[in-house]
Coordinates of C-alpha atoms in Angstrom, one line a residue:
Chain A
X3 CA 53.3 -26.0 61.3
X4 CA 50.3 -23.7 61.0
X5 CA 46.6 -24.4 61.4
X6 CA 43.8 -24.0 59.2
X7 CA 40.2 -24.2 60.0
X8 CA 36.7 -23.2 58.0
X9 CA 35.9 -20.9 60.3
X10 CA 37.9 -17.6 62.7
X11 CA 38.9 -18.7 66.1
X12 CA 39.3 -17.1 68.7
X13 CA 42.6 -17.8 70.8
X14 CA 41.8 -19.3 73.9
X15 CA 44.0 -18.3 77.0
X16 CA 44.3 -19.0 81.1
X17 CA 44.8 -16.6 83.5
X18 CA 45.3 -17.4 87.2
X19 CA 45.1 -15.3 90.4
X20 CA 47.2 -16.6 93.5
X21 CA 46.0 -14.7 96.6
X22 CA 48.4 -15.4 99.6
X23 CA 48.3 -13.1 102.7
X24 CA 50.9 -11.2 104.9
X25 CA 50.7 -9.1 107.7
X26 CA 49.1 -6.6 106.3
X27 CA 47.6 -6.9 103.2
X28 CA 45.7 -9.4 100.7
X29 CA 48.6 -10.2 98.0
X30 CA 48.5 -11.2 94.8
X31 CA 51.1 -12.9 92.4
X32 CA 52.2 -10.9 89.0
X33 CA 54.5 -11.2 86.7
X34 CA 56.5 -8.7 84.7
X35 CA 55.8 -9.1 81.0
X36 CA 58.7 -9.4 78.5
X37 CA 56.6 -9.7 75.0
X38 CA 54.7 -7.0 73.7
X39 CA 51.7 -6.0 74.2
X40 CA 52.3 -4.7 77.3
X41 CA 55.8 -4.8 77.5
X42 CA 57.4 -4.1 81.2
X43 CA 54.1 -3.8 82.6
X44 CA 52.8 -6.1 85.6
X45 CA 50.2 -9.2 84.8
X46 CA 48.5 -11.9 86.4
X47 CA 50.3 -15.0 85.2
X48 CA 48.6 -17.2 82.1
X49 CA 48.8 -18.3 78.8
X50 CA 47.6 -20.1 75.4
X51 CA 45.8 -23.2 76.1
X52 CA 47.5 -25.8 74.5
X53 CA 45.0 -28.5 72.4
X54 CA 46.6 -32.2 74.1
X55 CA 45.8 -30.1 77.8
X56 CA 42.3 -29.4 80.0
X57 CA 41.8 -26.0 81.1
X58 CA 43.3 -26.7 84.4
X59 CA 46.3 -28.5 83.3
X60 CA 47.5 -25.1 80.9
X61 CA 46.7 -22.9 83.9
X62 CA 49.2 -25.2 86.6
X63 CA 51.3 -25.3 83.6
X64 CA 51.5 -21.7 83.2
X65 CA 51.7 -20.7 86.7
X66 CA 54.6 -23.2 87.1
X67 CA 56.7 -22.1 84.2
X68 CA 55.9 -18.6 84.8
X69 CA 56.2 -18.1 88.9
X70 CA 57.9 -21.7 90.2
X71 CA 54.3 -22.1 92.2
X72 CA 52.6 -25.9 92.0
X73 CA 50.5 -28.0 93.8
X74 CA 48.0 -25.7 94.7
X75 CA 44.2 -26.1 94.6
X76 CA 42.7 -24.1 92.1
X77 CA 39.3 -22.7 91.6
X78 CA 37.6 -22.1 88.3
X79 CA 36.5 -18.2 88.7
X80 CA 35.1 -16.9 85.4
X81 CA 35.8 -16.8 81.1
X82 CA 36.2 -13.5 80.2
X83 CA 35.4 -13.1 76.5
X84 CA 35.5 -8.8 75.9
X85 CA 36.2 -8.5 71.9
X86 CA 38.9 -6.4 72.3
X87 CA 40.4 -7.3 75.8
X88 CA 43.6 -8.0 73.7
X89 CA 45.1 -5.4 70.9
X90 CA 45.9 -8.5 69.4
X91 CA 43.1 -9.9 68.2
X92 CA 40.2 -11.9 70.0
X93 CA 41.5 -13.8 73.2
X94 CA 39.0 -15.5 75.1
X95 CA 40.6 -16.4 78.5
X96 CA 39.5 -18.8 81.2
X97 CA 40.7 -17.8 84.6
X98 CA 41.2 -19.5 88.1
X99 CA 42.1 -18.4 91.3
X100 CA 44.0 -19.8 94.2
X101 CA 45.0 -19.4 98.0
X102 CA 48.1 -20.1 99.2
X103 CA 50.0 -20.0 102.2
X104 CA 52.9 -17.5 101.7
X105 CA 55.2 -19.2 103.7
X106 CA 54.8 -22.1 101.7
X107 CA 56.2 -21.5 98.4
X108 CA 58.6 -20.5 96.8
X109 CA 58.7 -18.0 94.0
X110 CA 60.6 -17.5 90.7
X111 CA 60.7 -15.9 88.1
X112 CA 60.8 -18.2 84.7
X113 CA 62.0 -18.4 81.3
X114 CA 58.9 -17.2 80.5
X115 CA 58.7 -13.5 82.3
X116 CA 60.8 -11.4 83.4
X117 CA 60.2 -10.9 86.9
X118 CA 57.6 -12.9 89.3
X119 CA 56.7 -10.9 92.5
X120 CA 53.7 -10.7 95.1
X121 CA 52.2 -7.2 95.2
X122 CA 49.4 -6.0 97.6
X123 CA 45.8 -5.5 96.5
X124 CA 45.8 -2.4 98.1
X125 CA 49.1 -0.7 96.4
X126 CA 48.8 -2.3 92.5
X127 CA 50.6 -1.5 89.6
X128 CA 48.8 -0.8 87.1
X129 CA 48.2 -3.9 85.1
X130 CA 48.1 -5.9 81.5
X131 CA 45.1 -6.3 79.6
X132 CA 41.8 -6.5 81.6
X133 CA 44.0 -8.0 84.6
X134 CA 42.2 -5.6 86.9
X135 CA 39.2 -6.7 85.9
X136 CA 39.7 -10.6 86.5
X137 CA 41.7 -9.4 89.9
X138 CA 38.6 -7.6 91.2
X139 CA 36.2 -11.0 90.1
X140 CA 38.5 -12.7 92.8
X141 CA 38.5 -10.7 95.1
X142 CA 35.0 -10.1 94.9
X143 CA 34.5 -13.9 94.4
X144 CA 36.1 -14.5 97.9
X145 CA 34.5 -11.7 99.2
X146 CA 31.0 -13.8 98.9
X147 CA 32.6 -17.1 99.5
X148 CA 33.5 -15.6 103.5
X149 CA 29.3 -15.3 103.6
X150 CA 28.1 -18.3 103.5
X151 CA 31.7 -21.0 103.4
X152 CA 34.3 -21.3 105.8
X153 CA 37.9 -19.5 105.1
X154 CA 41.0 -19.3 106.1
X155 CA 42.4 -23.0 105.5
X156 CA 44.8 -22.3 102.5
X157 CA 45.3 -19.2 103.8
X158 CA 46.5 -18.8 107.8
X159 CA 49.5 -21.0 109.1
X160 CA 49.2 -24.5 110.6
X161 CA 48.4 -23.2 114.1
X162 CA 47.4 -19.0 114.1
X163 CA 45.8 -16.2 116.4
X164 CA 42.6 -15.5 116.2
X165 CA 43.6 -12.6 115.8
X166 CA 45.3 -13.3 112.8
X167 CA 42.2 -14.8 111.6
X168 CA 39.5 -11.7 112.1
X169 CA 43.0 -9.9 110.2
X170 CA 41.9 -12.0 107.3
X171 CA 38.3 -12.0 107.3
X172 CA 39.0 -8.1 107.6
X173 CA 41.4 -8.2 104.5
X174 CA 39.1 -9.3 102.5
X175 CA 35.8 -8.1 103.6
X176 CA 38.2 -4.5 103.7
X177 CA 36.7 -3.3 107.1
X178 CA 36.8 -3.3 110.1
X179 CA 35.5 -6.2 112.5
X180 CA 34.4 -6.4 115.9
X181 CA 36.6 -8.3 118.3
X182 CA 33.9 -10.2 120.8
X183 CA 31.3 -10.8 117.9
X184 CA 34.0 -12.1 115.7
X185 CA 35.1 -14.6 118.4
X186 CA 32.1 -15.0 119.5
X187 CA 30.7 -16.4 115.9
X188 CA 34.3 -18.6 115.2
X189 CA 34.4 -20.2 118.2
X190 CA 30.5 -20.5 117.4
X191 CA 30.9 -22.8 114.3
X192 CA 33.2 -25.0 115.9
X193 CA 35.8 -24.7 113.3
X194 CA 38.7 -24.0 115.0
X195 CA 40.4 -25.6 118.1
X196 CA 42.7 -24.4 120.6
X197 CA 46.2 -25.9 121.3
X198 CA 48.3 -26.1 124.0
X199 CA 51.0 -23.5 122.2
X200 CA 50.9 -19.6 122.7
X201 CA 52.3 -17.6 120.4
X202 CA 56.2 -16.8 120.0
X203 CA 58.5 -14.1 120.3
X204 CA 56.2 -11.1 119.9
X205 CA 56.4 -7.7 121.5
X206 CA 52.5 -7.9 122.5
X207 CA 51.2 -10.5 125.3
X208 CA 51.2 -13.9 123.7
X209 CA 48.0 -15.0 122.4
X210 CA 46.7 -18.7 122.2
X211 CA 47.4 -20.7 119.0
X212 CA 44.3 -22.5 117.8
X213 CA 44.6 -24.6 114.5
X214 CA 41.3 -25.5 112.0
X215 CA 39.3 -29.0 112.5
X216 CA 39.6 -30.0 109.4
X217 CA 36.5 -32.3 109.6
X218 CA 34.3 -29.9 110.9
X219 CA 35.6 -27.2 108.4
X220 CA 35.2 -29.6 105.5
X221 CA 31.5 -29.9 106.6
X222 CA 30.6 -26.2 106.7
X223 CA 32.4 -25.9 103.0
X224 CA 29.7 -28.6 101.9
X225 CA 27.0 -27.5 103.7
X226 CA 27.5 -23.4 103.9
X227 CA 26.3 -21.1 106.6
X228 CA 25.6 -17.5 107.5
X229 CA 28.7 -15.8 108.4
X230 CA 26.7 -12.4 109.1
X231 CA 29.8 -9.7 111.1
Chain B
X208 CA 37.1 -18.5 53.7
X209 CA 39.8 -20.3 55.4
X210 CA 41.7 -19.1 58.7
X211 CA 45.0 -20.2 60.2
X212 CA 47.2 -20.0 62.7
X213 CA 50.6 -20.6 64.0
X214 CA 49.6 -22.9 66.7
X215 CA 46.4 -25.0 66.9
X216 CA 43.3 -23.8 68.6
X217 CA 40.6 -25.4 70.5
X218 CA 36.9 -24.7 69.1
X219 CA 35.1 -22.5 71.4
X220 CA 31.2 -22.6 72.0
X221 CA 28.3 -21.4 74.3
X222 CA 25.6 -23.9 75.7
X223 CA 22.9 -22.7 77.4
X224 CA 21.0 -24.3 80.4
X225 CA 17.6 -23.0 80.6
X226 CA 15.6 -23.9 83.6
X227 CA 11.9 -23.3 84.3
X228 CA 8.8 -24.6 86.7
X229 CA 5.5 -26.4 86.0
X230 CA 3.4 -27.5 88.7
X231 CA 5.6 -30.8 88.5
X232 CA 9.0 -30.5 87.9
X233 CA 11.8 -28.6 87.2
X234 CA 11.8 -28.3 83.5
X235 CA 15.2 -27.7 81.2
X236 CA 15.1 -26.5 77.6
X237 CA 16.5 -29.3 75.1
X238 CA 16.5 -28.9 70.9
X239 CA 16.8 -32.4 69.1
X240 CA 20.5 -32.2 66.7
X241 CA 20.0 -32.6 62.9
X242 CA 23.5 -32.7 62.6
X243 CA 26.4 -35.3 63.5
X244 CA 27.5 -36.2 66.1
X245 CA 24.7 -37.6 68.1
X246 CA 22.5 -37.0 65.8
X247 CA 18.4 -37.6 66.6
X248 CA 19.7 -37.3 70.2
X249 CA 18.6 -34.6 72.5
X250 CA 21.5 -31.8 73.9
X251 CA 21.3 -27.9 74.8
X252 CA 21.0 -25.4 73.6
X253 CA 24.4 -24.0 71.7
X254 CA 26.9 -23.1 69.4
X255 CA 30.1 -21.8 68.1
X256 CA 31.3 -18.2 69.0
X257 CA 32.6 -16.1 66.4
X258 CA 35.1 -13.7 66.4
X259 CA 33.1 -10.6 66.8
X260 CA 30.7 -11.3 69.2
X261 CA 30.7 -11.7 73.1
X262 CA 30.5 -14.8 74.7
X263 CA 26.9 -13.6 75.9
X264 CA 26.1 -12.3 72.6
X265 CA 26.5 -15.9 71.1
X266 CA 24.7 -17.5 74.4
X267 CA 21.7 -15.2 73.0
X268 CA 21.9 -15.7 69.8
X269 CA 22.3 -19.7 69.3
X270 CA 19.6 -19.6 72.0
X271 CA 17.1 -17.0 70.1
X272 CA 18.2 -19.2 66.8
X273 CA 17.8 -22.7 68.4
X274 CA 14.5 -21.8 70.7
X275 CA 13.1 -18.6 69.8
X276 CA 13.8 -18.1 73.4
X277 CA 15.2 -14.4 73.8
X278 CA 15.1 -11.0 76.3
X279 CA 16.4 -13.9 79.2
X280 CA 18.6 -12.9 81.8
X281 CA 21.5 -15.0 81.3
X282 CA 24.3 -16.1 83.9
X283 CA 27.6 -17.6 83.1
X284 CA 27.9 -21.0 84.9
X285 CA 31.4 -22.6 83.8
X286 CA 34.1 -23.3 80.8
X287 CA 33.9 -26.7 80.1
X288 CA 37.5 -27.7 78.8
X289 CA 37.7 -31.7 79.0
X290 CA 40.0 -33.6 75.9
X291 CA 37.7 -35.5 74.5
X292 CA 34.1 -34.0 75.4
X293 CA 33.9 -33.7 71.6
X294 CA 34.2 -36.7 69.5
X295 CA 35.2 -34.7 66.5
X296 CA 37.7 -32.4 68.1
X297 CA 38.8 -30.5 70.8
X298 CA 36.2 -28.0 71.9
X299 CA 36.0 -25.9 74.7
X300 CA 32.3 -24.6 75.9
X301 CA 31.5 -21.5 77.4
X302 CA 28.2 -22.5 79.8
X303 CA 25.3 -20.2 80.8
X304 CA 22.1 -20.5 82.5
X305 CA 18.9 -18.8 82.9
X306 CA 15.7 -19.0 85.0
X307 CA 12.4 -18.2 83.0
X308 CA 8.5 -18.4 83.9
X309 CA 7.5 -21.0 81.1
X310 CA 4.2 -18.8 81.0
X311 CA 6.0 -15.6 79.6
X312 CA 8.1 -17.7 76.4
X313 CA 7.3 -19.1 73.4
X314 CA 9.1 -21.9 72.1
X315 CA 10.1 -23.2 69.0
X316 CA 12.1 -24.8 66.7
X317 CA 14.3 -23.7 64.2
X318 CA 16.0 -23.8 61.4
X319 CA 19.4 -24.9 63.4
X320 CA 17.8 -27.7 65.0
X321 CA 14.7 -30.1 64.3
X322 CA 12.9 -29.5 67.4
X323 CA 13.0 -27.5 70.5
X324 CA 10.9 -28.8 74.1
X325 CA 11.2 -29.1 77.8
X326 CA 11.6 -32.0 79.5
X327 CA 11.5 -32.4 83.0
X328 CA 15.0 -32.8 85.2
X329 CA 13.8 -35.8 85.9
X330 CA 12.8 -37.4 83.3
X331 CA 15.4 -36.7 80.8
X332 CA 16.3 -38.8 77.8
X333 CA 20.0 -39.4 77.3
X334 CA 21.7 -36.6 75.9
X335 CA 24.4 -35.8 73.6
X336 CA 28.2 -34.7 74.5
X337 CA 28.7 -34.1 78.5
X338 CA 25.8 -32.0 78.8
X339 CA 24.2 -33.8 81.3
X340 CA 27.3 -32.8 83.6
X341 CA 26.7 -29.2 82.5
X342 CA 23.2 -29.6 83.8
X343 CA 23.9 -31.3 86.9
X344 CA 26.6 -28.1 87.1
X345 CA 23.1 -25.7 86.9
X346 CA 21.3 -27.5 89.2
X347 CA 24.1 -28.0 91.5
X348 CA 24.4 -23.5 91.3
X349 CA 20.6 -23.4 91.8
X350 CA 20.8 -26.3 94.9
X351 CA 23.9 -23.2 96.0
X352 CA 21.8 -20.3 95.3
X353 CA 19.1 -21.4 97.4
X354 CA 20.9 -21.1 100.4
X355 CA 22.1 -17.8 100.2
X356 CA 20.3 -15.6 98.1
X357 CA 16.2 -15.3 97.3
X358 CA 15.2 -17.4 94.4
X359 CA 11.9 -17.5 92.6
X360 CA 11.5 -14.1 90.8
X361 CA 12.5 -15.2 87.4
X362 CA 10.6 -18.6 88.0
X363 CA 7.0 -17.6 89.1
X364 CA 4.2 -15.9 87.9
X365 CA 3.8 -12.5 88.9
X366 CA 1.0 -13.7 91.8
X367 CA 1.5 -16.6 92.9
X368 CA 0.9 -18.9 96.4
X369 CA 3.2 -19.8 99.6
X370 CA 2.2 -23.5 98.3
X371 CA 3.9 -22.6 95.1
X372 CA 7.0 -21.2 96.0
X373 CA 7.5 -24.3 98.4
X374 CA 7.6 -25.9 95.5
X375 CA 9.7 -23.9 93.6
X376 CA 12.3 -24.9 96.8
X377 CA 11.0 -28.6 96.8
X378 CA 12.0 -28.9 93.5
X379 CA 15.5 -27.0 93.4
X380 CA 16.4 -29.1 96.8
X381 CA 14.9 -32.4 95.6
X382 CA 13.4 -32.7 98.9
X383 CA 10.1 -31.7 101.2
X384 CA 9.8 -28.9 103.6
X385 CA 8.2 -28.4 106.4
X386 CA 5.5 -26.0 105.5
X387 CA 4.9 -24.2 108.8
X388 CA 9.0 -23.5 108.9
X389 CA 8.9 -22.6 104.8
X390 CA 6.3 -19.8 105.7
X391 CA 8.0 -18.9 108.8
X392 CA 11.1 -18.0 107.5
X393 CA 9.8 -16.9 103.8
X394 CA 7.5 -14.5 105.6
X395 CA 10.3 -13.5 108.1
X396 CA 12.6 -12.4 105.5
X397 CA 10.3 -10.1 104.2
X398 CA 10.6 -10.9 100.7
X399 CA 7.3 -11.3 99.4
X400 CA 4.0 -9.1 100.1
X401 CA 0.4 -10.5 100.6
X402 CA -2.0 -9.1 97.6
X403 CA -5.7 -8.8 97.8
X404 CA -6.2 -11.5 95.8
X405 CA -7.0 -15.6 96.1
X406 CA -6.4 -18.1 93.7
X407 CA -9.0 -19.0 90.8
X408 CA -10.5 -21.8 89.3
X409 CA -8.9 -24.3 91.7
X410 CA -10.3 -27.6 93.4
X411 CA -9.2 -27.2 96.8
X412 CA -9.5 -24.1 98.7
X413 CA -8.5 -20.8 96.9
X414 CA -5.1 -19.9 98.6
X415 CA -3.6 -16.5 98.9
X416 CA -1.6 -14.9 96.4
X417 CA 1.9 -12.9 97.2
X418 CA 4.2 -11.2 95.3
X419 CA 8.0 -10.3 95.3
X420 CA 8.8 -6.9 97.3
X421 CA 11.3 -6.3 94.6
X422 CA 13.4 -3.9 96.4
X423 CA 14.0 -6.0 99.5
X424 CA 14.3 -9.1 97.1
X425 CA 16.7 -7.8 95.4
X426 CA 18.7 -6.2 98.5
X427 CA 18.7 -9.6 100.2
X428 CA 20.6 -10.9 96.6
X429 CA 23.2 -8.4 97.0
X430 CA 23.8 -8.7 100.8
X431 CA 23.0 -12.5 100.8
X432 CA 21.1 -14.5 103.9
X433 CA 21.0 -18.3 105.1
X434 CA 18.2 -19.8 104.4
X435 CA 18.3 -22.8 105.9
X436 CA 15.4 -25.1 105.9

């Protein structure tokens, strides 16, 4: 049934960016488009808002038919509005961002795309639309969150290194950190907490498992701090 | 003209929060609707986006055609995407803010709206749609801001006094400071610069006037600092 109004719309869309985190790099969730424009090429997951759903609703929905990922917290990042960021026609899109544990979830691809992969920040294809655009908001988004809000929850497993941790804060800030003064300022804020565990079957010494108090971590998001490394 | 589409579309609009200081208050930018809903009641600043223009562009322009208020550095706050947030349908809104010196802008009303004024934060009279959640949202960001970047350029005169810009902070935090500490650490950061000048035409005793040091002020946004007071 088609729609008519007084006045030209714009389509309104969502977009999402799912960060997760591997050895190595910062990675981000795409999916291979199967509708033209942009046929074959990689894209951060989204789609039409629907007009029965909130913003935040189509973008779970989205990310769920499109990649198999739910139940993750996500975080309004920015609308982008460009006039012709889609061949189309105008295509306003509000976009979110998430963190996720990669261990924790389990991805698909969908009815809906092709092909639903992670792909390192550092080693991209080259993407849909303005995709790299939105992709560098987040990242640069997270970038200033690490400043002044503490990181690391959605991100690290239950119990982790420290060294994992400064790996992190390094991923994202993309350089280099300082061993002592890192630990030095974590262990500082009280955020995290050693546990009794050391780390398992690795070629290097084991290192001591700490895991995040929660309560004191929830505080710091509230209350923000300096995180100057 | 009429337009239509295969599936239904939200509405899309911009409302703008604009924020300024008096000696009092913290003072926000309101135009009285001449138009259903909510008609008579107060609301932001704001429109509908057409087709071919930004979503800044129509910020500006609903803003310049609501308030006369134009050449403002705008910043995008958050989409505002709830069901029902208008009575007559769904509409999605596209928020922005801006910081202005109330000295430097004329105000007035237009031929959109019956009547444009500031009114104090707080002492607000109801207002229409959810915009008082789009204002808390701005002070909420400002409250943020605060904390990690320098605030105040956009907000004071060009000279102005240490008691001032304690107020500027009193205000955003809703709270007093400790003058000795505000100086202390306002001083310490380096961000304004002592001028030869004193206050004029005042009842208590003429205070010194400062200005920004624009280049460090504006380093110090970029790289970011706690201020915590």
């Amino acid at each position: 049934m088609a729609h008519t109004y007084e006045f030209a719309r714009p389509a309104l869309t969502v977009d999402i960016v799912v960060l997760a985190l591997d050895e190595e790099d910062l990675q981000v969730m795409l999916i291979e488009r199967d509708l033209k424009p942009y046929e074959g090429q990689w894209a951060l997951p989204g789609g039409f808002v629907r007009v029965d759903e909130t913003l935040e609703e189509a973008a779970r929905r989205e990310l769920e038919e499109e990649t198999g990922l739910k139940d993750i917290y996500l975080e309004q990042l920015y609308t982008f509005g460009d006039i012709k960021r889609d061949p189309r026609e105008r295509v306003v899109t509000v976009t979110y961002y998430a963190l996720v544990n990669l261990e924790g979830h389990d991805v698909h691809a969908s009815t809906d795309a092709r092909n639903a992969a992670w792909f390192s920040v550092n080693d991209l294809p080259k993407l849909a639309f303005d995709h790299e655009t939105i992709l560098s908001a987040a990242h640069e988004r997270l970038r200033g969150k690490v400043r002044y809000q503490p990181i690391g929850f959605e991100l690290l497993p239950e119990k982790f290194t420290l060294r994992q941790m400064q790996h992190l804060y390094e991923v994202i800030l993309d350089r280099e950190l300082d061993k002592r003064n890192f630990r030095k300022k974590v262990l500082g804020m009280e955020i995290v907490k050693e546990t009794k565990e050391i780390e398992k079957d690795v070629a290097h010494r084991a290192a001591r498992l700490y895991r995040f108090d929660k309560r004191r971590y929830d505080k710091l998001t509230k209350q923000g701090f300096n995180f100057e490394i």
